[in-house]
Tab-separated table of N, CA and C and ligand atoms in Angstrom:
chain	number	residue	atom	x	y	z
A	1462	MET	N	-26.197	4.731	9.715
A	1462	MET	CA	-25.005	4.756	9.110
A	1462	MET	C	-24.615	4.529	7.777
A	1463	LYS	N	-23.868	5.495	7.036
A	1463	LYS	CA	-23.370	5.491	5.750
A	1463	LYS	C	-22.258	4.405	5.549
A	1464	THR	N	-22.170	3.811	4.388
A	1464	THR	CA	-21.004	2.989	3.983
A	1464	THR	C	-20.740	3.439	2.537
A	1465	HIS	N	-19.368	3.210	2.087
A	1465	HIS	CA	-18.966	3.678	0.900
A	1465	HIS	C	-17.718	2.796	0.558
A	1466	ARG	N	-17.717	1.943	-0.592
A	1466	ARG	CA	-16.820	1.114	-1.121
A	1466	ARG	C	-16.114	1.692	-2.447
A	1467	LYS	N	-14.760	1.574	-2.550
A	1467	LYS	CA	-14.161	2.087	-3.690
A	1467	LYS	C	-12.766	1.233	-3.910
A	1468	GLU	N	-12.759	0.782	-5.172
A	1468	GLU	CA	-11.298	0.081	-5.382
A	1468	GLU	C	-10.330	0.960	-6.385
A	1469	LEU	N	-9.195	1.017	-5.974
A	1469	LEU	CA	-8.240	1.694	-6.771
A	1469	LEU	C	-7.304	0.755	-7.489
A	1470	TRP	N	-6.978	0.903	-8.750
A	1470	TRP	CA	-6.281	-0.053	-9.496
A	1470	TRP	C	-4.972	0.292	-9.780
A	1471	PHE	N	-3.901	-0.425	-9.908
A	1471	PHE	CA	-2.646	-0.193	-10.003
A	1471	PHE	C	-1.921	-1.048	-11.105
A	1472	ASP	N	-0.995	-0.530	-11.826
A	1472	ASP	CA	-0.191	-1.422	-12.932
A	1472	ASP	C	1.254	-0.688	-12.908
A	1473	LEU	N	1.929	-0.994	-11.784
A	1473	LEU	CA	3.232	-0.385	-12.089
A	1473	LEU	C	4.173	-1.129	-12.965
A	1474	PRO	N	5.000	-0.265	-13.612
A	1474	PRO	CA	5.815	-0.858	-14.791
A	1474	PRO	C	7.101	-1.408	-14.164
A	1475	THR	N	7.266	-1.229	-12.783
A	1475	THR	CA	8.344	-1.730	-12.303
A	1475	THR	C	8.220	-2.985	-11.206
A	1476	ARG	N	9.077	-3.670	-10.697
A	1476	ARG	CA	8.756	-4.832	-9.660
A	1476	ARG	C	8.508	-4.007	-8.404
A	1477	ARG	N	9.097	-2.859	-8.038
A	1477	ARG	CA	8.910	-2.277	-6.855
A	1477	ARG	C	8.684	-0.828	-6.934
A	1478	GLY	N	7.762	-0.320	-6.005
A	1478	GLY	CA	7.499	1.214	-6.107
A	1478	GLY	C	6.533	1.472	-4.980
A	1479	PHE	N	6.637	2.884	-4.718
A	1479	PHE	CA	5.822	3.525	-3.785
A	1479	PHE	C	4.892	4.382	-4.509
A	1480	VAL	N	3.535	4.622	-4.038
A	1480	VAL	CA	2.687	5.619	-4.804
A	1480	VAL	C	1.892	6.138	-3.727
A	1481	ASN	N	1.907	7.518	-3.662
A	1481	ASN	CA	1.212	8.350	-2.739
A	1481	ASN	C	-0.298	8.127	-2.981
A	1482	ILE	N	-1.207	7.751	-2.230
A	1482	ILE	CA	-2.573	7.548	-2.679
A	1482	ILE	C	-3.625	8.494	-1.605
A	1483	THR	N	-2.841	9.231	-1.049
A	1483	THR	CA	-3.703	10.193	0.009
A	1483	THR	C	-4.771	11.001	-0.822
A	1484	SER	N	-4.530	11.441	-1.925
A	1484	SER	CA	-5.589	12.233	-2.597
A	1484	SER	C	-6.667	11.490	-3.182
A	1485	ASP	N	-6.341	10.144	-3.564
A	1485	ASP	CA	-7.398	9.091	-3.950
A	1485	ASP	C	-8.314	8.896	-2.850
A	1486	VAL	N	-7.696	8.719	-1.779
A	1486	VAL	CA	-8.546	8.346	-0.464
A	1486	VAL	C	-9.446	9.535	0.032
A	1487	GLU	N	-8.779	10.817	-0.284
A	1487	GLU	CA	-9.746	11.955	0.113
A	1487	GLU	C	-10.662	12.038	-0.800
A	1488	LYS	N	-10.535	11.740	-2.082
A	1488	LYS	CA	-11.620	11.838	-2.929
A	1488	LYS	C	-12.904	10.736	-2.675
A	1489	ALA	N	-12.425	9.639	-2.317
A	1489	ALA	CA	-13.476	8.607	-1.872
A	1489	ALA	C	-14.224	9.011	-0.642
A	1490	LEU	N	-13.313	9.611	0.348
A	1490	LEU	CA	-14.177	10.262	1.528
A	1490	LEU	C	-15.046	11.266	1.100
A	1491	LYS	N	-14.789	12.183	0.130
A	1491	LYS	CA	-15.688	13.151	-0.349
A	1491	LYS	C	-16.993	12.530	-0.934
A	1492	ALA	N	-16.831	11.520	-1.902
A	1492	ALA	CA	-17.905	10.722	-2.386
A	1492	ALA	C	-18.879	10.319	-1.476
A	1493	SER	N	-18.129	9.762	-0.321
A	1493	SER	CA	-18.869	9.044	0.660
A	1493	SER	C	-19.945	10.057	1.430
A	1494	GLY	N	-19.533	11.119	1.559
A	1494	GLY	CA	-20.502	12.149	2.391
A	1494	GLY	C	-20.327	11.886	3.860
A	1495	VAL	N	-19.318	10.916	4.283
A	1495	VAL	CA	-19.307	10.672	5.765
A	1495	VAL	C	-18.472	12.022	6.457
A	1496	GLN	N	-18.971	12.347	7.535
A	1496	GLN	CA	-18.402	13.301	8.299
A	1496	GLN	C	-17.661	12.723	9.538
A	1497	GLU	N	-18.188	11.861	10.190
A	1497	GLU	CA	-17.485	11.273	11.354
A	1497	GLU	C	-17.584	9.670	11.327
A	1498	GLY	N	-16.372	8.946	11.124
A	1498	GLY	CA	-16.257	7.611	11.026
A	1498	GLY	C	-14.870	7.137	11.012
A	1499	LEU	N	-14.783	6.007	10.126
A	1499	LEU	CA	-13.460	5.255	10.059
A	1499	LEU	C	-13.376	5.002	8.381
A	1500	CYS	N	-12.060	4.970	7.991
A	1500	CYS	CA	-11.651	4.752	6.679
A	1500	CYS	C	-10.744	3.595	6.667
A	1501	LEU	N	-11.031	2.412	6.222
A	1501	LEU	CA	-10.018	1.388	5.960
A	1501	LEU	C	-9.434	1.424	4.504
A	1502	VAL	N	-8.170	1.331	4.419
A	1502	VAL	CA	-7.516	1.180	3.137
A	1502	VAL	C	-6.620	0.096	3.127
A	1503	ASN	N	-6.953	-1.122	2.233
A	1503	ASN	CA	-6.227	-2.247	2.126
A	1503	ASN	C	-5.810	-2.703	0.990
A	1504	ALA	N	-4.510	-3.296	0.791
A	1504	ALA	CA	-4.104	-3.973	-0.387
A	1504	ALA	C	-4.907	-5.305	-0.435
A	1505	MET	N	-5.348	-5.673	-1.707
A	1505	MET	CA	-6.174	-6.801	-1.849
A	1505	MET	C	-5.192	-7.834	-2.516
A	1506	HIS	N	-3.849	-7.747	-2.316
A	1506	HIS	CA	-2.795	-8.637	-2.900
A	1506	HIS	C	-1.768	-9.008	-1.755
A	1507	ILE	N	-1.183	-10.107	-1.833
A	1507	ILE	CA	-0.478	-10.631	-0.918
A	1507	ILE	C	1.008	-10.324	-1.056
A	1508	THR	N	1.198	-9.415	-2.163
A	1508	THR	CA	2.643	-9.007	-2.424
A	1508	THR	C	2.630	-7.370	-2.664
A	1509	ALA	N	1.676	-6.855	-2.011
A	1509	ALA	CA	1.496	-5.353	-2.005
A	1509	ALA	C	1.062	-4.876	-0.609
A	1510	SER	N	1.417	-3.657	-0.383
A	1510	SER	CA	1.133	-3.099	1.058
A	1510	SER	C	0.432	-1.726	0.862
A	1511	VAL	N	-0.276	-1.328	1.994
A	1511	VAL	CA	-0.742	-0.150	2.376
A	1511	VAL	C	-0.177	0.392	3.571
A	1512	PHE	N	0.496	1.509	3.501
A	1512	PHE	CA	1.015	2.034	4.901
A	1512	PHE	C	1.127	3.373	4.900
A	1513	ILE	N	1.263	4.184	6.105
A	1513	ILE	CA	1.340	5.508	6.289
A	1513	ILE	C	2.773	6.008	6.750
A	1514	ASN	N	3.230	6.898	5.971
A	1514	ASN	CA	4.588	7.479	6.591
A	1514	ASN	C	4.958	8.721	5.682
A	1515	ASP	N	6.123	9.268	5.836
A	1515	ASP	CA	6.420	10.460	5.347
A	1515	ASP	C	6.582	10.540	3.900
A	1516	ASN	N	5.993	11.557	2.974
A	1516	ASN	CA	6.012	11.680	1.580
A	1516	ASN	C	7.409	12.373	1.180
A	1517	GLU	N	8.549	11.457	1.521
A	1517	GLU	CA	9.975	11.930	1.426
A	1517	GLU	C	10.841	11.103	0.602
A	1518	SER	N	11.378	11.479	-0.617
A	1518	SER	CA	12.047	10.630	-1.589
A	1518	SER	C	13.075	9.943	-0.977
A	1519	GLY	N	13.869	10.434	-0.118
A	1519	GLY	CA	15.128	9.796	0.594
A	1519	GLY	C	14.570	8.629	1.379
A	1520	LEU	N	13.576	8.933	2.189
A	1520	LEU	CA	13.024	7.846	3.113
A	1520	LEU	C	12.497	6.763	2.088
A	1521	HIS	N	12.056	6.881	1.066
A	1521	HIS	CA	11.458	5.859	0.247
A	1521	HIS	C	12.689	5.175	-0.299
A	1522	GLN	N	13.778	5.603	-0.560
A	1522	GLN	CA	15.099	4.998	-0.957
A	1522	GLN	C	15.427	4.099	0.110
A	1523	ASP	N	15.352	4.784	1.520
A	1523	ASP	CA	15.843	4.031	2.580
A	1523	ASP	C	15.083	2.676	2.839
A	1524	PHE	N	13.685	2.929	2.772
A	1524	PHE	CA	12.859	1.783	2.678
A	1524	PHE	C	13.290	0.613	1.687
A	1525	GLU	N	13.518	0.942	0.400
A	1525	GLU	CA	13.963	0.104	-0.464
A	1525	GLU	C	15.400	-0.620	-0.131
A	1526	ARG	N	16.211	0.029	0.437
A	1526	ARG	CA	17.443	-0.675	0.915
A	1526	ARG	C	17.349	-1.410	1.873
A	1527	TRP	N	16.464	-0.836	2.928
A	1527	TRP	CA	16.242	-1.796	4.165
A	1527	TRP	C	15.660	-3.005	3.896
A	1528	LEU	N	14.461	-2.884	3.044
A	1528	LEU	CA	13.810	-4.142	2.670
A	1528	LEU	C	14.577	-5.214	1.781
A	1529	GLU	N	15.538	-4.496	1.140
A	1529	GLU	CA	16.387	-5.421	0.316
A	1529	GLU	C	17.401	-6.088	1.140
A	1530	LYS	N	17.821	-5.516	2.211
A	1530	LYS	CA	18.618	-6.161	3.277
A	1530	LYS	C	17.946	-7.339	4.026
A	1531	LEU	N	16.624	-7.038	4.353
A	1531	LEU	CA	16.058	-7.971	5.059
A	1531	LEU	C	15.330	-9.168	4.292
A	1532	ALA	N	15.158	-8.944	2.976
A	1532	ALA	CA	14.485	-9.909	2.171
A	1532	ALA	C	15.142	-9.623	0.727
A	1533	PRO	N	16.254	-9.822	0.419
A	1533	PRO	CA	16.792	-9.728	-0.807
A	1533	PRO	C	15.904	-10.210	-1.946
A	1534	GLU	N	15.687	-9.705	-3.077
A	1534	GLU	CA	15.064	-10.426	-4.403
A	1534	GLU	C	15.818	-11.561	-4.818
A	1535	LYS	N	16.969	-11.191	-4.788
A	1535	LYS	CA	17.957	-12.335	-5.543
A	1535	LYS	C	19.002	-12.960	-4.552
A	1536	PRO	N	19.419	-14.105	-4.546
A	1536	PRO	CA	19.101	-15.141	-5.647
A	1536	PRO	C	17.728	-15.754	-5.236
A	1537	TYR	N	17.026	-15.921	-6.419
A	1537	TYR	CA	15.707	-16.458	-6.253
A	1537	TYR	C	15.693	-17.829	-5.621
A	1538	SER	N	16.625	-18.437	-5.702
A	1538	SER	CA	16.921	-19.958	-5.392
A	1538	SER	C	17.028	-20.034	-3.718
A	1539	GLN	N	17.202	-18.867	-3.037
A	1539	GLN	CA	17.202	-18.833	-1.538
A	1539	GLN	C	16.049	-19.054	-0.810
A	1540	TYR	N	14.798	-18.910	-1.519
A	1540	TYR	CA	13.493	-19.174	-0.945
A	1540	TYR	C	12.975	-20.363	-1.370
A	1541	ALA	N	12.328	-21.112	-0.311
A	1541	ALA	CA	11.427	-22.343	-0.629
A	1541	ALA	C	10.286	-22.082	-1.424
A	1542	HIS	N	9.592	-20.822	-1.217
A	1542	HIS	CA	8.529	-20.388	-1.949
A	1542	HIS	C	8.685	-20.444	-3.627
A	1543	ASN	N	9.888	-20.031	-3.894
A	1543	ASN	CA	10.109	-19.741	-5.308
A	1543	ASN	C	10.427	-21.247	-6.024
A	1544	GLY	N	9.855	-21.180	-7.256
A	1544	GLY	CA	10.047	-22.418	-8.106
A	1544	GLY	C	8.977	-22.062	-9.216
A	1545	ALA	N	7.730	-22.131	-9.059
A	1545	ALA	CA	6.747	-21.782	-9.981
A	1545	ALA	C	6.883	-20.187	-10.135
A	1546	GLU	N	7.094	-19.644	-8.945
A	1546	GLU	CA	7.136	-18.208	-8.778
A	1546	GLU	C	8.458	-17.625	-8.371
A	1547	ASP	N	8.653	-16.387	-8.494
A	1547	ASP	CA	10.012	-15.766	-8.056
A	1547	ASP	C	9.818	-14.664	-7.076
A	1548	ASN	N	8.494	-14.661	-6.412
A	1548	ASN	CA	8.216	-13.618	-5.719
A	1548	ASN	C	8.235	-13.777	-4.188
A	1549	ALA	N	8.898	-14.715	-3.560
A	1549	ALA	CA	8.974	-14.948	-2.161
A	1549	ALA	C	9.351	-13.669	-1.373
A	1550	ASP	N	10.242	-12.774	-2.068
A	1550	ASP	CA	10.965	-11.641	-1.403
A	1550	ASP	C	9.633	-10.627	-1.071
A	1551	ALA	N	8.831	-10.603	-2.313
A	1551	ALA	CA	7.732	-9.701	-2.335
A	1551	ALA	C	6.656	-10.039	-1.177
A	1552	HIS	N	6.315	-11.261	-0.849
A	1552	HIS	CA	5.352	-11.602	0.188
A	1552	HIS	C	6.091	-11.457	1.590
A	1553	LEU	N	7.442	-11.413	1.861
A	1553	LEU	CA	8.105	-10.863	2.945
A	1553	LEU	C	7.965	-9.580	3.142
A	1554	LYS	N	8.271	-8.644	2.094
A	1554	LYS	CA	8.452	-7.294	2.141
A	1554	LYS	C	6.911	-6.717	2.581
A	1555	ARG	N	6.036	-7.441	1.830
A	1555	ARG	CA	4.457	-7.000	2.248
A	1555	ARG	C	4.201	-7.055	3.677
A	1556	THR	N	4.691	-8.230	4.184
A	1556	THR	CA	4.351	-8.541	5.557
A	1556	THR	C	4.912	-7.600	6.518
A	1557	ILE	N	6.097	-7.167	6.143
A	1557	ILE	CA	6.692	-6.131	7.116
A	1557	ILE	C	6.145	-4.896	6.997
A	1558	MET	N	5.786	-4.424	5.603
A	1558	MET	CA	5.230	-2.919	5.457
A	1558	MET	C	3.831	-2.941	5.729
A	1559	GLY	N	2.991	-4.084	5.861
A	1559	GLY	CA	1.659	-4.050	6.321
A	1559	GLY	C	0.530	-4.187	5.340
A	1560	ARG	N	-0.529	-4.756	5.626
A	1560	ARG	CA	-1.641	-4.918	4.654
A	1560	ARG	C	-2.491	-3.737	4.514
A	1561	GLU	N	-2.692	-3.140	5.649
A	1561	GLU	CA	-3.812	-1.963	5.722
A	1561	GLU	C	-3.441	-0.981	6.669
A	1562	VAL	N	-4.320	0.256	6.461
A	1562	VAL	CA	-4.318	1.375	7.417
A	1562	VAL	C	-5.776	1.607	7.690
A	1563	VAL	N	-5.981	2.164	8.999
A	1563	VAL	CA	-7.200	2.580	9.343
A	1563	VAL	C	-7.150	4.091	9.781
A	1564	VAL	N	-7.846	5.094	9.035
A	1564	VAL	CA	-7.545	6.457	9.413
A	1564	VAL	C	-8.848	7.011	9.852
A	1565	ALA	N	-8.951	7.812	11.054
A	1565	ALA	CA	-10.223	8.424	11.550
A	1565	ALA	C	-10.800	9.402	10.677
A	1566	ILE	N	-11.905	9.583	10.590
A	1566	ILE	CA	-12.596	10.713	9.803
A	1566	ILE	C	-13.258	11.726	10.704
A	1567	SER	N	-12.773	13.028	10.790
A	1567	SER	CA	-13.287	14.013	11.632
A	1567	SER	C	-13.665	15.144	10.883
A	1568	GLY	N	-14.861	15.655	10.993
A	1568	GLY	CA	-15.303	16.840	10.269
A	1568	GLY	C	-15.153	16.806	8.759
A	1569	GLY	N	-15.500	15.352	8.121
A	1569	GLY	CA	-15.402	15.113	6.862
A	1569	GLY	C	-14.034	15.086	6.262
A	1570	GLN	N	-12.962	15.147	7.151
A	1570	GLN	CA	-11.551	15.199	6.666
A	1570	GLN	C	-10.921	13.776	7.108
A	1571	LEU	N	-9.906	13.326	6.333
A	1571	LEU	CA	-8.809	12.237	7.015
A	1571	LEU	C	-8.226	12.837	8.141
A	1572	ASP	N	-8.288	12.376	9.493
A	1572	ASP	CA	-7.590	13.002	10.661
A	1572	ASP	C	-6.210	12.532	10.687
A	1573	LEU	N	-5.384	12.919	9.765
A	1573	LEU	CA	-3.892	12.447	9.643
A	1573	LEU	C	-3.127	13.364	10.466
A	1574	GLY	N	-1.975	12.882	10.866
A	1574	GLY	CA	-0.861	13.659	11.514
A	1574	GLY	C	-0.378	14.640	10.394
A	1575	PRO	N	0.471	15.617	10.854
A	1575	PRO	CA	0.971	16.635	10.072
A	1575	PRO	C	1.920	16.036	8.810
A	1576	TRP	N	2.433	14.792	9.071
A	1576	TRP	CA	3.656	14.378	8.177
A	1576	TRP	C	3.009	13.052	7.665
A	1577	GLU	N	1.840	12.821	7.997
A	1577	GLU	CA	1.447	11.415	7.463
A	1577	GLU	C	0.784	11.458	5.980
A	1578	ALA	N	1.091	10.639	5.248
A	1578	ALA	CA	0.633	10.285	3.822
A	1578	ALA	C	0.389	8.932	3.746
A	1579	ILE	N	-0.612	8.553	3.001
A	1579	ILE	CA	-0.794	7.103	2.620
A	1579	ILE	C	-0.277	6.593	1.361
A	1580	PHE	N	0.311	5.449	1.433
A	1580	PHE	CA	1.011	4.971	0.268
A	1580	PHE	C	0.621	3.480	-0.016
A	1581	TYR	N	0.735	3.263	-1.480
A	1581	TYR	CA	0.554	1.941	-1.871
A	1581	TYR	C	1.950	1.445	-2.228
A	1582	GLY	N	2.398	0.333	-1.525
A	1582	GLY	CA	3.594	-0.191	-1.675
A	1582	GLY	C	3.476	-1.488	-2.544
A	1583	GLU	N	4.259	-1.411	-3.657
A	1583	GLU	CA	4.346	-2.518	-4.821
A	1583	GLU	C	5.590	-3.394	-4.567
A	1584	PHE	N	5.545	-4.705	-4.452
A	1584	PHE	CA	6.650	-5.328	-4.415
A	1584	PHE	C	6.784	-6.456	-5.424
A	1585	ASP	N	5.895	-6.637	-6.220
A	1585	ASP	CA	5.916	-7.576	-7.494
A	1585	ASP	C	5.082	-7.022	-8.417
A	1586	GLY	N	5.424	-6.058	-9.167
A	1586	GLY	CA	4.588	-5.284	-9.918
A	1586	GLY	C	4.488	-5.827	-11.295
A	1587	ARG	N	4.215	-4.968	-12.405
A	1587	ARG	CA	4.231	-5.197	-13.989
A	1587	ARG	C	2.839	-6.146	-13.897
A	1588	ARG	N	1.881	-5.917	-13.097
A	1588	ARG	CA	0.497	-6.539	-13.239
A	1588	ARG	C	-0.577	-5.741	-12.581
A	1589	ARG	N	-1.600	-5.964	-12.980
A	1589	ARG	CA	-2.745	-5.185	-12.411
A	1589	ARG	C	-3.196	-5.727	-10.934
A	1590	LYS	N	-3.266	-4.761	-9.971
A	1590	LYS	CA	-3.599	-4.934	-8.722
A	1590	LYS	C	-4.481	-3.894	-8.035
A	1591	ARG	N	-5.303	-4.310	-6.916
A	1591	ARG	CA	-6.262	-3.376	-6.335
A	1591	ARG	C	-5.904	-3.121	-5.028
A	1592	VAL	N	-6.491	-1.816	-4.729
A	1592	VAL	CA	-6.587	-1.503	-3.158
A	1592	VAL	C	-8.125	-1.190	-2.936
A	1593	LEU	N	-8.540	-1.672	-1.751
A	1593	LEU	CA	-9.840	-1.428	-1.270
A	1593	LEU	C	-9.991	-0.223	-0.290
A	1594	ILE	N	-10.799	0.587	-0.609
A	1594	ILE	CA	-11.200	1.749	0.324
A	1594	ILE	C	-12.673	1.382	0.939
A	1595	LYS	N	-12.730	1.422	2.201
A	1595	LYS	CA	-13.973	1.114	2.886
A	1595	LYS	C	-14.078	2.113	3.912
A	1596	ILE	N	-15.409	3.049	3.803
A	1596	ILE	CA	-15.623	4.052	4.735
A	1596	ILE	C	-16.985	3.867	5.311
A	1597	ILE	N	-17.029	3.922	6.692
A	1597	ILE	CA	-18.210	3.767	7.434
A	1597	ILE	C	-18.355	5.018	8.324
A	1598	GLY	N	-19.532	5.388	8.665
A	1598	GLY	CA	-19.702	6.396	9.586
A	1598	GLY	C	-21.176	7.237	9.395
A	1599	GLU	N	-21.127	8.420	9.978
A	1599	GLU	CA	-22.357	9.235	9.733
A	1599	GLU	C	-22.108	10.566	8.947
B	1472	ZN	ZN1	4.021	-16.136	-4.383
């Protein structure tokens, strides 16, 4: 069995944002040489997500608005976690949007549905953060 490990680094200039990382994951898959297997992609930080959805800007605005209704950033004082930090909302948003995705590898390709794309979701940016890609298979 082959294994391949790759880290992607991010430093978003804004507190929140979504980045399409599908092509980065495809590059890692090509480098792995795996034809049949599984690809795990996970955020290594507790205020960031990896998720799969549509690459459509209106939907991304809808995610932002929906997450702000569920866990508004401000006022910071509404959260018990805030004090030394101001990122309680980011922890909550990350939990809803998920830590990781697992994608099947078939014929050397990511076996995604027609409208599926892989995204990094940042909820407490302006700092360096990592995503882990782990590929296993034959
Ligand atoms: Zn925190």
